[in-house]
Amino acid sequence: MKITKNKIDYFLLLTPGLILFSVLIMLPIVLTIFYSFFKISFLTNQFDYIGLKNFYKLLHKKDFYNSLQIVLSLTIIATIFSNLIGIIFAKLLNHNNKIFIVLRVLIFTPFILSPIVVGYTFSSILTDNGILNQFLAYFSIEHNISWLGNSKYALVSISIALCWQLVAFCTVIYLACLKNIPSELEDAVNIDGANNLQKFRYLDWPLLAPALTINTVVILISSFKLYDRVLALTGGGPGRSTETISMLIIRTAFNENRVGFASSMSLVLLILSGVTTFVALIYLGKREVTT
Amino acid sequence: MFIINRLIKIKYLINIIIFISVFPFAVNAKDQIELDFMVFETPNLPAEFWDDAIARTVKDFPEFKINKIVPPNVGTMGDYLKQLKATDQFPDVMMSNFAVAEFIEAGLLLPYEDEDLVRFVDPVGLGLTNGKQYALPQLTVVESLMFYNKDMFNAAGISEEPKTWEDLMDAATKLKSNNITPFIVGGAAGDSWAAAWPLMDLVALNVTGKDKDFLKDLKSGKRNFSNPLMESAIDAYSDLVKKGWTNSTALSLNYAELQQTFLSGDGAMYPMGGFFAGAVPLDHPFEIGVFAIPALDGSSRLVTYTSGGPAISASTEYPEAARKFAVEFATNVATNADDLFRDAHIPNNKNFDLERDMKGYEIHPLIFEIIEILQTPNFQHVPFFTFEVGDDALVAGMQAEVFSNSQEILSGKATSEIIENLNNKIAELQ
């Protein structure tokens, strides 16, 4: 193969990106895979090869199944509600009036906030004497609900905080997609006499397919690795009722000094989120092609 | 030409002035010993307390340059230290307000020499590991205390402080029948340690303080948590919840809110460590009293914690200097006085004199009551459960499990489930 100056240039241009990608993305993944076959404690510098024992233990770990169930519940709730509300907001804001431009900026604000800030903000809203219960009390509605202290409601509270931020992202993506719908098509639908529902069903919904793919993938990834908002809101409690897999990994690695075992959990989480995202991409991607 | 020469001279002059003014600092910087020092912040011990305390020691020993490090949460200080260790940022000196046993076992802490301990009234404190002290016994905290609202006790017709567990239950019954919430407990999110406080007291008073071999047997795997003493200790806590004697807000309050709930008069009794006294304002609207939480079997036991001073990293670049700084910091009389005033930490310093050194401070009478309880002759002092060191130390990870299961107790989980959780966890970690 002849090495031309052009090829060297391409290679040189790619090198910084490749180095960053390798060091910041690939190396941690490779290390996680490597660590998951060892019994490691950062505290004692223990490093013993134990083969697949960590994965075998994981199969019997109740806490892991509990966290998996929590993450899956949150993922399903976030995917459905964030997309649904995102579409509604996008449709409502799809106007060119100056007020709507301001509203668009406002609706995106939650997404640029740090998740930990969102967590603490919601904890002040949802605490027993918080704004929500005071608001409910104002309307003489049952207001003694412990939104964060009762395990029945804690997960719902986290879902609300999660969706609040993701809705902002979904809205902007859907809005961008709606803006790209050719006006000729809209005119054609109007001439055909379609009502609003029909217009959405036969025009908007099929053309929103790429936005749905992007949003779903982002939501899936965000929900699987959820950590900071839960940490600020409930710390994984009461008990372990809202402990996500990421929190379990941190606890196992740094509280119980079992870095190898925590790595095996990370690997399983990576595979789970990877497979789920891949399936979603394939399925939603096909829909894009069809439409 | 004349002007150019003048300018050159001025340039030289400026250089000389800069050199003269910077030189002493450069020498100073070279001679200074820079130490990373991890402290913890709480509502009673805010940043200002630590800054003043560090400044006092540095004023006396200017060779030290101290970089203060604060963990995100006092309850997760141990975890944070492990993260720092994993990233090669383990501090040189750290306040030992965490379960130090696993750090000692891992060889991460430097033992103190006998000469470092001569200034302390009780040099042993929480305990020694292989005959060595790894965390300076800077202060004593009485952990098994019940603070109470005197107005509510009077309203319920309770004339005497409960002396036995039965007395305490009688008092709670009377309070409840007067529509007063008998106990304020809780601890949400990162403050799950506060939810565990009553359980740690009950276990220390009735299990580990009574059966001296329990923790050793637990560690060696001879026994687990399925033990009648342990069951009765957990039952004692969960009964309070089942009977509706605790506040319904328990699991949504962080530590600061929990403290405020009692101070606002939302309940009659508050089981907490002596440091709560530091949070009670002198002009508080109602009078607060304090008594020792009684043991279930009527024995006179008191849970105490004598430790909490600085520990030294075994990998510090300046072991001698770090030890010196730690000892000077822990025995600084002015810092001890401020600590007693703010957090009711009773100094374990031989040079500290309550009357002499607390002049200028208006101490809350509760602090004197706590000192009186500590000095009561017949009390057997027992270590605080989950904070033990040496052979009695719990395996790493168990403390967090105790914290989390305490929240489960407050959620209404049965004792059998709690015991099962603890047994599963200890089996997993051993």
XYZ file of C-alpha atoms in Angstrom:
721
model
C 0.000 0.000 0.000
C 1.349 3.346 -0.965
C 1.430 5.912 1.801
C 0.621 9.281 0.340
C 1.016 12.695 1.933
C -2.760 12.950 2.048
C -3.025 9.760 4.119
C -0.419 11.051 6.565
C -2.355 14.296 6.858
C -5.579 12.417 7.569
C -3.809 10.315 10.159
C -2.272 13.374 11.818
C -5.642 15.084 11.911
C -7.269 12.026 13.446
C -4.550 11.396 16.042
C -5.581 13.910 18.762
C -9.177 12.691 18.644
C -8.095 9.058 18.645
C -5.796 9.598 21.603
C -8.534 11.352 23.585
C -11.082 8.671 22.669
C -8.694 5.878 23.620
C -7.629 7.391 26.922
C -10.965 8.752 28.081
C -13.406 6.185 26.684
C -11.729 2.966 25.626
C -9.182 2.660 28.423
C -11.750 2.865 31.270
C -13.940 0.299 29.478
C -11.019 -2.063 28.955
C -9.913 -1.579 32.581
C -13.455 -2.271 33.819
C -13.543 -5.514 31.823
C -10.103 -6.441 33.148
C -10.948 -5.575 36.791
C -14.152 -7.605 36.709
C -12.107 -10.822 36.750
C -10.202 -9.810 39.868
C -10.783 -9.361 43.566
C -9.572 -5.817 44.092
C -9.502 -3.416 46.989
C -8.074 0.044 46.449
C -7.720 0.250 50.222
C -5.440 -2.747 50.662
C -4.054 -2.889 47.112
C -5.326 -6.475 46.894
C -5.341 -7.766 43.287
C -6.234 -11.470 42.981
C -7.430 -13.166 39.815
C -10.725 -14.974 40.500
C -12.032 -15.705 36.998
C -15.799 -15.484 36.623
C -16.560 -15.569 40.364
C -17.686 -11.932 40.427
C -20.297 -12.637 37.744
C -21.440 -15.777 39.545
C -21.875 -13.774 42.766
C -23.760 -11.114 40.836
C -26.306 -13.700 39.713
C -27.198 -14.270 43.367
C -27.068 -10.653 44.521
C -30.508 -9.492 45.635
C -29.454 -5.829 45.786
C -28.482 -5.915 42.122
C -31.901 -7.194 41.046
C -33.521 -4.561 43.246
C -31.453 -1.824 41.594
C -32.071 -3.262 38.148
C -35.817 -3.192 38.764
C -35.569 0.439 39.915
C -33.551 1.475 36.871
C -35.880 -0.324 34.461
C -38.935 1.295 36.067
C -37.345 4.728 35.822
C -36.271 4.112 32.232
C -39.752 3.070 31.127
C -41.410 6.002 32.914
C -38.861 8.496 31.580
C -39.047 7.189 28.007
C -42.829 7.316 27.826
C -43.515 10.555 29.667
C -40.571 12.621 28.430
C -41.385 11.786 24.808
C -45.094 12.324 25.257
C -44.801 15.652 27.062
C -41.954 16.690 24.774
C -44.177 16.232 21.694
C -47.055 18.135 23.306
C -44.783 21.053 24.269
C -43.158 21.076 20.842
C -46.536 21.265 19.136
C -47.655 24.050 21.472
C -44.468 26.046 20.922
C -44.304 25.559 17.160
C -45.114 29.181 16.341
C -42.937 32.034 15.186
C -44.285 34.679 17.529
C -41.636 36.378 19.764
C -43.345 35.092 22.919
C -42.940 31.525 21.713
C -39.258 32.123 20.998
C -38.805 33.243 24.623
C -40.837 30.253 25.821
C -38.624 27.920 23.789
C -35.550 29.277 25.557
C -37.263 28.922 28.939
C -38.390 25.369 28.288
C -34.835 24.326 27.445
C -33.397 25.845 30.649
C -33.914 22.730 32.842
C -31.674 20.713 30.542
C -28.686 22.981 31.009
C -28.934 22.812 34.804
C -26.641 20.465 36.652
C -28.506 17.280 37.685
C -27.312 17.712 41.267
C -28.828 21.214 41.334
C -32.065 19.770 39.982
C -31.935 17.116 42.700
C -31.544 19.625 45.521
C -34.182 21.928 44.025
C -36.691 19.107 43.852
C -35.826 17.954 47.352
C -36.847 21.385 48.641
C -40.097 21.102 46.680
C -40.879 17.532 47.670
C -39.857 17.483 51.305
C -42.672 17.061 53.858
C -42.896 20.785 54.544
C -41.996 21.593 50.964
C -43.696 23.719 48.362
C -45.749 20.844 46.911
C -47.373 19.841 50.202
C -47.982 23.492 51.058
C -49.581 23.972 47.657
C -51.789 20.911 48.201
C -52.720 22.161 51.664
C -53.807 25.481 50.138
C -56.431 23.616 48.130
C -57.344 21.452 51.143
C -56.013 18.344 49.371
C -54.349 15.541 51.364
C -50.954 17.068 52.025
C -49.290 14.755 54.528
C -47.612 12.801 51.769
C -43.973 12.020 52.371
C -42.809 12.273 48.760
C -39.213 11.374 49.510
C -39.526 9.512 52.812
C -42.078 6.935 51.735
C -40.665 4.217 49.499
C -43.988 4.077 47.575
C -43.681 7.712 46.475
C -39.901 8.151 46.428
C -39.497 6.482 43.048
C -42.334 8.577 41.613
C -40.635 11.722 42.921
C -37.362 10.762 41.267
C -39.203 10.056 38.008
C -40.734 13.536 38.116
C -37.325 15.185 38.606
C -35.816 13.056 35.855
C -38.650 13.711 33.389
C -38.619 17.443 34.152
C -35.096 17.686 32.799
C -35.522 15.247 29.920
C -38.743 16.879 28.709
C -36.723 20.034 28.027
C -34.351 18.127 25.775
C -37.135 16.209 24.025
C -39.112 19.396 23.362
C -36.194 21.094 21.628
C -35.434 18.080 19.441
C -39.088 17.601 18.458
C -39.430 21.301 17.802
C -36.404 21.283 15.505
C -37.914 18.354 13.649
C -41.319 20.026 13.352
C -39.653 23.132 11.928
C -38.151 20.969 9.169
C -41.500 19.681 7.935
C -41.974 21.225 4.456
C -44.781 23.767 4.318
C -45.994 22.214 1.033
C -46.886 19.035 2.892
C -48.753 20.999 5.529
C -50.627 22.873 2.811
C -51.511 19.590 1.123
C -52.869 18.150 4.364
C -54.888 21.298 4.969
C -56.325 21.157 1.436
C -57.273 17.533 2.068
C -59.317 18.803 5.010
C -57.509 16.883 7.757
C -58.320 17.865 11.330
C -55.563 18.477 13.914
C -55.514 14.869 15.089
C -55.317 13.503 11.561
C -52.658 16.043 10.712
C -50.558 14.828 13.636
C -51.252 11.116 12.936
C -50.454 11.179 9.202
C -48.000 14.039 8.828
C -46.169 15.035 12.029
C -45.830 11.647 13.719
C -44.128 9.872 10.780
C -41.832 12.826 10.165
C -40.911 13.050 13.845
C -39.369 9.573 13.655
C -35.709 10.760 13.657
C -36.396 12.952 16.705
C -38.046 10.025 18.479
C -34.937 7.928 17.840
C -32.569 10.577 19.197
C -34.716 11.291 22.254
C -35.286 7.643 23.113
C -31.604 6.812 22.882
C -30.616 9.820 25.033
C -33.294 8.949 27.616
C -32.239 5.306 27.734
C -28.605 6.199 28.304
C -29.426 8.903 30.898
C -31.772 6.625 32.837
C -29.491 3.599 32.937
C -26.608 5.564 34.430
C -28.780 7.680 36.749
C -26.862 8.675 39.877
C -26.626 12.348 40.831
C -30.305 13.299 40.992
C -31.098 10.262 43.152
C -28.134 10.989 45.393
C -29.411 14.494 46.055
C -33.054 13.496 46.407
C -33.069 10.289 48.454
C -29.493 8.993 48.662
C -30.916 5.673 47.435
C -33.300 5.412 50.392
C -35.463 4.899 52.297
C -33.449 1.739 52.852
C -32.498 0.653 49.342
C -35.832 1.480 47.727
C -34.411 3.968 45.194
C -30.845 2.733 44.863
C -29.922 2.727 41.173
C -27.257 0.436 39.706
C -24.747 3.310 39.533
C -25.256 3.980 43.229
C -24.881 0.297 44.035
C -21.635 0.235 42.031
C -20.220 3.209 43.946
C -21.274 1.685 47.289
C -19.766 -1.685 46.425
C -16.492 -0.188 45.197
C -15.887 2.490 47.783
C -17.892 1.490 50.842
C -17.394 -2.256 50.726
C -13.941 -2.060 49.083
C -14.929 -4.543 46.334
C -13.714 -2.824 43.203
C -13.601 -6.025 41.127
C -17.175 -6.911 41.991
C -18.288 -3.340 41.284
C -16.510 -3.554 37.905
C -18.474 -6.684 37.036
C -21.680 -4.760 37.801
C -20.472 -1.879 35.623
C -19.812 -4.274 32.791
C -23.269 -5.807 33.074
C -24.757 -2.294 33.163
C -22.749 -1.351 30.080
C -23.959 -4.441 28.230
C -27.555 -3.900 29.328
C -27.661 -0.270 28.302
C -25.702 -1.033 25.123
C -28.041 -3.827 24.047
C -31.168 -1.835 24.932
C -29.918 1.209 23.051
C -28.889 -0.920 20.070
C -32.302 -2.613 19.920
C -34.017 0.787 20.209
C -31.819 2.199 17.456
C -32.516 -0.719 15.123
C -36.254 -0.701 15.777
C -36.702 3.073 15.618
C -34.228 3.357 12.752
C -36.331 0.942 10.684
C -39.350 3.110 11.404
C -37.451 6.130 10.107
C -36.627 4.319 6.865
C -40.204 3.106 6.431
C -41.631 6.589 6.927
C 21.069 58.852 25.642
C 20.707 60.299 29.084
C 17.041 59.279 29.157
C 17.875 55.708 28.012
C 20.530 55.383 30.746
C 18.044 56.599 33.339
C 15.486 54.089 32.128
C 18.003 51.237 32.340
C 18.884 52.289 35.886
C 15.209 52.426 36.830
C 14.780 48.937 35.352
C 17.644 47.603 37.481
C 16.214 49.322 40.530
C 12.800 47.744 39.954
C 14.414 44.325 39.543
C 16.286 44.726 42.829
C 13.091 45.801 44.632
C 11.176 42.819 43.220
C 13.980 40.446 44.207
C 14.166 41.819 47.751
C 10.413 41.658 48.242
C 9.934 38.183 46.746
C 13.070 36.536 48.194
C 11.791 36.082 51.775
C 8.564 34.507 50.462
C 10.490 32.181 48.186
C 12.617 31.034 51.118
C 9.526 30.775 53.290
C 7.680 28.691 50.694
C 10.643 26.327 50.516
C 10.714 25.902 54.310
C 6.984 25.467 54.696
C 5.470 22.049 55.248
C 2.346 21.709 53.151
C -0.231 19.294 54.525
C -3.649 18.287 53.173
C -6.021 18.159 56.122
C -9.500 16.656 55.850
C -12.112 18.015 58.213
C -15.907 17.678 58.177
C -18.561 20.349 58.309
C -21.852 20.118 60.169
C -24.399 22.744 61.224
C -22.602 22.969 64.595
C -19.090 22.913 63.145
C -19.232 25.073 60.017
C -16.311 26.130 57.820
C -15.588 29.078 60.108
C -14.863 26.758 63.065
C -12.298 24.752 61.104
C -10.699 27.811 59.521
C -10.243 29.391 62.951
C -8.934 26.161 64.460
C -6.403 25.667 61.658
C -5.372 29.332 61.823
C -4.718 29.034 65.576
C -2.364 26.093 65.132
C -0.641 27.662 62.144
C -0.207 30.898 64.079
C 1.766 29.011 66.740
C 3.604 26.906 64.166
C 4.055 29.008 61.032
C 6.075 26.295 59.302
C 2.769 24.618 58.376
C 0.751 25.418 55.290
C -2.573 23.623 55.577
C -4.869 22.810 52.667
C -8.311 22.139 54.079
C -10.337 19.383 52.395
C -14.028 18.870 53.153
C -15.986 15.727 52.174
C -19.388 16.246 50.512
C -21.178 14.684 53.469
C -20.076 13.881 57.008
C -21.810 10.472 56.846
C -19.802 9.398 53.802
C -16.404 10.667 54.916
C -14.912 7.147 54.865
C -16.117 6.527 51.298
C -14.735 9.856 50.176
C -11.361 9.013 51.688
C -11.346 5.744 49.743
C -12.012 7.656 46.531
C -9.131 9.982 47.362
C -6.920 6.978 48.066
C -7.872 5.402 44.731
C -6.868 8.588 42.945
C -3.648 9.127 44.917
C -5.039 12.125 46.768
C -5.203 10.638 50.254
C -4.779 13.552 52.689
C -1.824 13.790 55.058
C -4.005 14.389 58.088
C -7.724 13.670 58.559
C -10.211 14.075 61.376
C -11.165 10.532 62.359
C -14.910 11.039 62.233
C -15.401 7.806 60.268
C -14.962 4.064 60.844
C -11.148 4.055 61.004
C -10.708 0.307 61.594
C -10.574 -0.698 57.923
C -8.051 2.055 57.169
C -5.853 0.818 60.008
C -6.149 -2.783 58.783
C -5.199 -1.656 55.285
C -2.052 -0.020 56.666
C -3.110 3.426 55.506
C -2.711 5.143 58.859
C 0.386 5.906 60.835
C 0.423 4.898 64.510
C 1.101 7.587 67.084
C 4.049 7.306 69.423
C 3.564 7.192 73.199
C 4.989 10.705 73.524
C 2.178 12.008 71.302
C -0.421 10.729 73.730
C 0.898 12.130 77.013
C -1.260 15.236 76.738
C -4.537 13.268 76.741
C -6.520 12.396 79.868
C -7.548 9.045 78.389
C -4.935 8.062 75.813
C -6.708 4.807 74.893
C -10.155 6.177 74.081
C -12.043 4.068 71.563
C -9.346 1.405 71.698
C -5.924 0.417 70.478
C -5.009 -1.757 67.523
C -2.046 -4.011 68.242
C -1.271 -1.752 71.175
C -1.107 1.375 69.029
C -3.277 4.467 68.823
C -4.123 5.583 65.278
C -6.588 8.416 65.900
C -5.965 10.982 68.586
C -8.476 10.733 71.430
C -9.127 14.465 71.180
C -12.618 14.534 72.577
C -15.347 12.588 74.276
C -18.893 12.523 73.006
C -21.650 10.972 75.076
C -23.675 9.183 72.416
C -26.599 7.563 74.250
C -28.481 10.655 75.316
C -32.144 11.502 75.245
C -32.897 15.216 75.035
C -36.381 16.162 76.122
C -38.776 19.063 76.055
C -39.477 19.928 79.717
C -42.738 21.741 78.919
C -44.114 18.660 77.161
C -43.025 16.394 80.021
C -44.824 18.694 82.465
C -47.927 18.818 80.252
C -48.028 15.010 80.216
C -47.581 14.857 83.990
C -44.104 13.308 83.864
C -42.319 14.592 86.914
C -39.085 12.598 86.787
C -36.576 11.741 84.124
C -36.944 8.086 83.064
C -34.330 5.885 84.736
C -35.254 2.520 83.216
C -36.549 1.382 79.828
C -39.973 0.775 81.435
C -39.969 4.358 82.757
C -39.173 5.564 79.247
C -42.048 3.551 77.769
C -44.413 4.879 80.466
C -43.354 8.419 79.668
C -43.925 7.824 75.943
C -47.392 6.389 76.651
C -48.334 9.450 78.706
C -47.033 11.808 76.043
C -48.919 10.004 73.290
C -52.155 10.087 75.291
C -51.654 13.862 75.509
C -51.365 14.042 71.696
C -47.645 14.717 71.851
C -45.288 12.845 69.526
C -42.996 11.105 72.014
C -39.864 10.714 69.837
C -38.265 12.743 67.055
C -36.101 10.465 64.938
C -35.036 10.285 61.324
C -32.418 10.886 58.686
C -32.928 10.975 54.932
C -30.668 10.786 51.875
C -27.014 11.291 52.880
C -27.950 11.592 56.552
C -29.030 7.976 57.039
C -26.510 7.873 59.928
C -28.939 10.026 61.917
C -31.722 7.480 61.359
C -29.333 4.844 62.698
C -28.485 6.774 65.868
C -31.095 5.151 68.153
C -30.248 1.694 66.789
C -26.498 2.161 67.274
C -27.189 3.265 70.866
C -29.562 0.373 71.545
C -27.146 -2.198 70.126
C -24.193 -0.710 72.029
C -26.170 -0.602 75.294
C -27.830 -3.984 75.041
C -25.739 -6.180 72.770
C -22.102 -5.239 72.213
C -21.773 -3.545 75.608
C -23.289 -6.551 77.349
C -21.858 -9.491 75.430
C -18.187 -8.634 75.053
C -17.526 -11.484 72.614
C -20.351 -10.659 70.229
C -18.349 -8.504 67.812
C -15.310 -10.794 67.845
C -17.557 -13.777 67.106
C -19.341 -11.804 64.420
C -16.035 -10.995 62.758
C -14.751 -14.556 62.934
C -18.028 -15.882 61.523
C -18.886 -17.860 64.673
C -22.090 -15.902 65.099
C -24.347 -13.692 63.067
C -27.055 -11.147 63.886
C -29.617 -13.850 64.750
C -29.175 -13.351 68.434
C -31.832 -12.759 71.123
C -30.030 -9.638 72.386
C -29.808 -8.182 68.886
C -33.449 -9.012 68.199
C -34.582 -7.264 71.371
C -32.454 -4.182 70.562
C -33.949 -3.904 67.054
C -37.425 -4.635 68.441
C -37.021 -1.804 70.920
C -36.484 0.656 68.050
C -39.111 -0.758 65.710
C -41.695 -0.853 68.530
C -41.459 2.930 68.807
C -42.358 3.165 65.116
C -45.111 0.522 65.263
C -46.764 2.233 68.216
C -46.841 5.519 66.288
C -44.526 7.151 68.804
C -42.194 8.615 66.201
C -42.660 11.526 63.827
C -44.164 10.646 60.449
C -41.610 12.904 58.745
C -38.670 10.739 59.887
C -37.480 9.658 56.459
C -37.709 12.976 54.721
C -35.613 15.003 57.150
C -31.940 15.629 56.738
C -29.873 16.054 59.884
C -30.283 19.823 60.104
C -34.060 19.503 59.625
C -34.245 16.695 62.172
C -32.527 18.853 64.770
C -34.836 21.746 63.911
C -37.920 19.529 64.202
C -37.119 18.864 67.859
C -36.118 22.475 68.504
C -39.428 23.619 66.986
C -41.313 21.584 69.576
C -42.752 18.961 67.214
C -41.980 16.136 69.624
C -40.992 15.492 73.223
C -37.795 13.427 73.072
C -34.815 13.364 70.752
C -32.247 10.558 70.936
C -28.924 12.025 69.780
C -25.283 12.451 70.709
C -24.148 15.120 73.149
C -23.159 17.401 70.271
C -26.828 18.363 69.909
C -26.405 20.550 73.005
C -24.173 22.819 70.943
C -27.119 23.596 68.667
C -29.465 24.748 71.429
C -29.529 28.547 71.701
C -29.258 29.972 75.217
C -32.521 31.845 74.751
C -34.400 28.873 73.307
C -38.181 29.304 73.893
C -38.574 26.088 75.892
C -36.322 24.379 78.384
C -34.553 21.222 77.274
C -33.340 18.502 79.611
C -31.188 15.452 79.026
C -30.841 11.955 80.469
C -28.947 8.814 79.532
C -30.905 6.323 77.426
C -31.536 3.384 79.766
C -30.479 -0.147 78.886
C -33.254 -2.695 78.377
C -32.071 -4.859 81.287
C -31.796 -2.008 83.795
C -27.969 -1.994 83.840
C -26.151 1.327 84.074
C -24.382 1.697 80.762
C -23.419 4.767 78.808
C -22.308 4.823 75.188
C -19.269 7.036 74.805
C -16.897 7.830 72.009
C -13.449 9.072 72.931
C -11.562 9.620 69.714
C -12.398 11.950 66.830
C -8.998 13.606 66.659
C -6.701 13.675 63.666
C -5.320 10.509 62.073
C -2.163 10.534 59.949
C -1.674 9.005 56.535
C 0.994 6.310 56.435
C 2.072 7.654 53.057
C 2.488 11.287 54.066
C 5.649 12.957 52.890
C 6.124 14.515 56.330
C 5.244 11.896 58.988
C 6.970 13.679 61.885
C 5.586 17.077 60.978
C 2.097 15.665 60.378
C 2.115 14.036 63.827
C 3.278 17.278 65.377
C 0.560 19.256 63.624
C -2.087 16.690 64.613
C -1.109 16.729 68.300
C -0.901 20.518 68.413
C -4.238 20.846 66.633
C -5.969 18.339 68.936
C -4.599 19.880 72.125
C -5.021 23.536 71.260
C -6.934 24.770 74.286
C -8.749 27.540 72.417
C -9.893 25.061 69.758
C -10.997 22.616 72.472
C -13.014 25.415 74.107
C -14.666 26.412 70.829
C -15.419 22.739 70.079
C -17.042 22.288 73.496
C -19.074 25.451 73.035
C -20.262 24.634 69.525
C -20.579 20.847 69.534
C -20.447 19.779 73.205
C -17.288 17.811 72.468
C -15.752 17.306 75.892
C -11.998 17.899 75.581
C -9.734 14.991 76.511
C -6.842 17.384 76.976
C -4.945 17.380 80.298
C -4.198 21.086 79.879
C -7.828 22.022 79.456
C -9.540 23.596 82.433
C -13.277 24.053 82.129
C -13.522 27.146 84.329
C -10.373 28.840 83.099
C -10.662 28.082 79.405
C -14.381 28.617 78.936
C -14.265 32.176 80.243
C -15.895 34.404 77.685
C -18.180 31.629 76.468
C -21.793 31.485 77.521
C -22.196 27.738 77.697
C -25.606 26.165 77.598
C -26.447 24.436 80.914
C -27.150 21.254 78.896
C -23.430 20.885 78.276
C -22.763 20.854 82.025
C -25.535 18.276 82.456
C -23.856 16.073 79.843
C -20.489 16.385 81.593
C -22.262 15.397 84.826
C -23.760 12.318 83.120
C -20.331 11.399 81.788
C -18.844 11.669 85.259
C -21.602 9.640 86.966
C -19.608 7.003 88.883
C -21.663 3.868 88.309
C -21.965 4.022 84.530
C -20.138 1.369 82.552
C -18.857 3.121 79.433
C -19.366 1.079 76.274
C -18.140 1.832 72.717
C -20.436 3.158 70.037
C -21.708 0.403 67.734
C -20.204 0.491 64.192
C -17.387 2.837 65.298
C -15.319 0.192 67.093
C -11.641 -0.345 66.269
C -9.266 -3.299 66.494
C -10.638 -6.833 66.876
C -14.101 -5.476 67.616
C -14.374 -3.533 64.375
C -17.139 -4.435 61.973
C -16.184 -5.586 58.490
C -16.056 -2.774 55.879
C -19.460 -2.040 54.403
C -21.463 -3.109 57.467
C -21.801 0.397 58.840
C -23.611 1.513 55.678
C -25.824 -1.560 55.927
C -26.744 -0.648 59.518
C -27.549 2.907 58.372
C -29.727 1.703 55.505
C -31.536 -0.883 57.646
C -32.305 1.773 60.229
C -34.260 3.574 57.521
C -36.011 0.264 56.841
C -36.983 0.073 60.531
C -38.461 3.549 60.240
C -40.316 2.388 57.104
C -41.962 -0.286 59.245
C -39.973 -3.382 58.218
C -40.153 -6.311 60.640
C -37.200 -7.153 62.913
C -36.849 -10.569 61.230
C -36.332 -8.874 57.848
C -33.741 -6.498 59.296
C -31.849 -9.398 60.879
C -32.010 -11.299 57.583
C -30.643 -8.275 55.682
C -27.779 -7.856 58.155
C -26.987 -11.585 58.085
C -26.982 -11.660 54.287
C -24.709 -8.658 54.102
C -22.187 -9.907 56.650
C -22.099 -13.299 54.923
C -21.501 -11.536 51.601
C -18.726 -9.334 52.974
C -16.844 -11.979 54.952
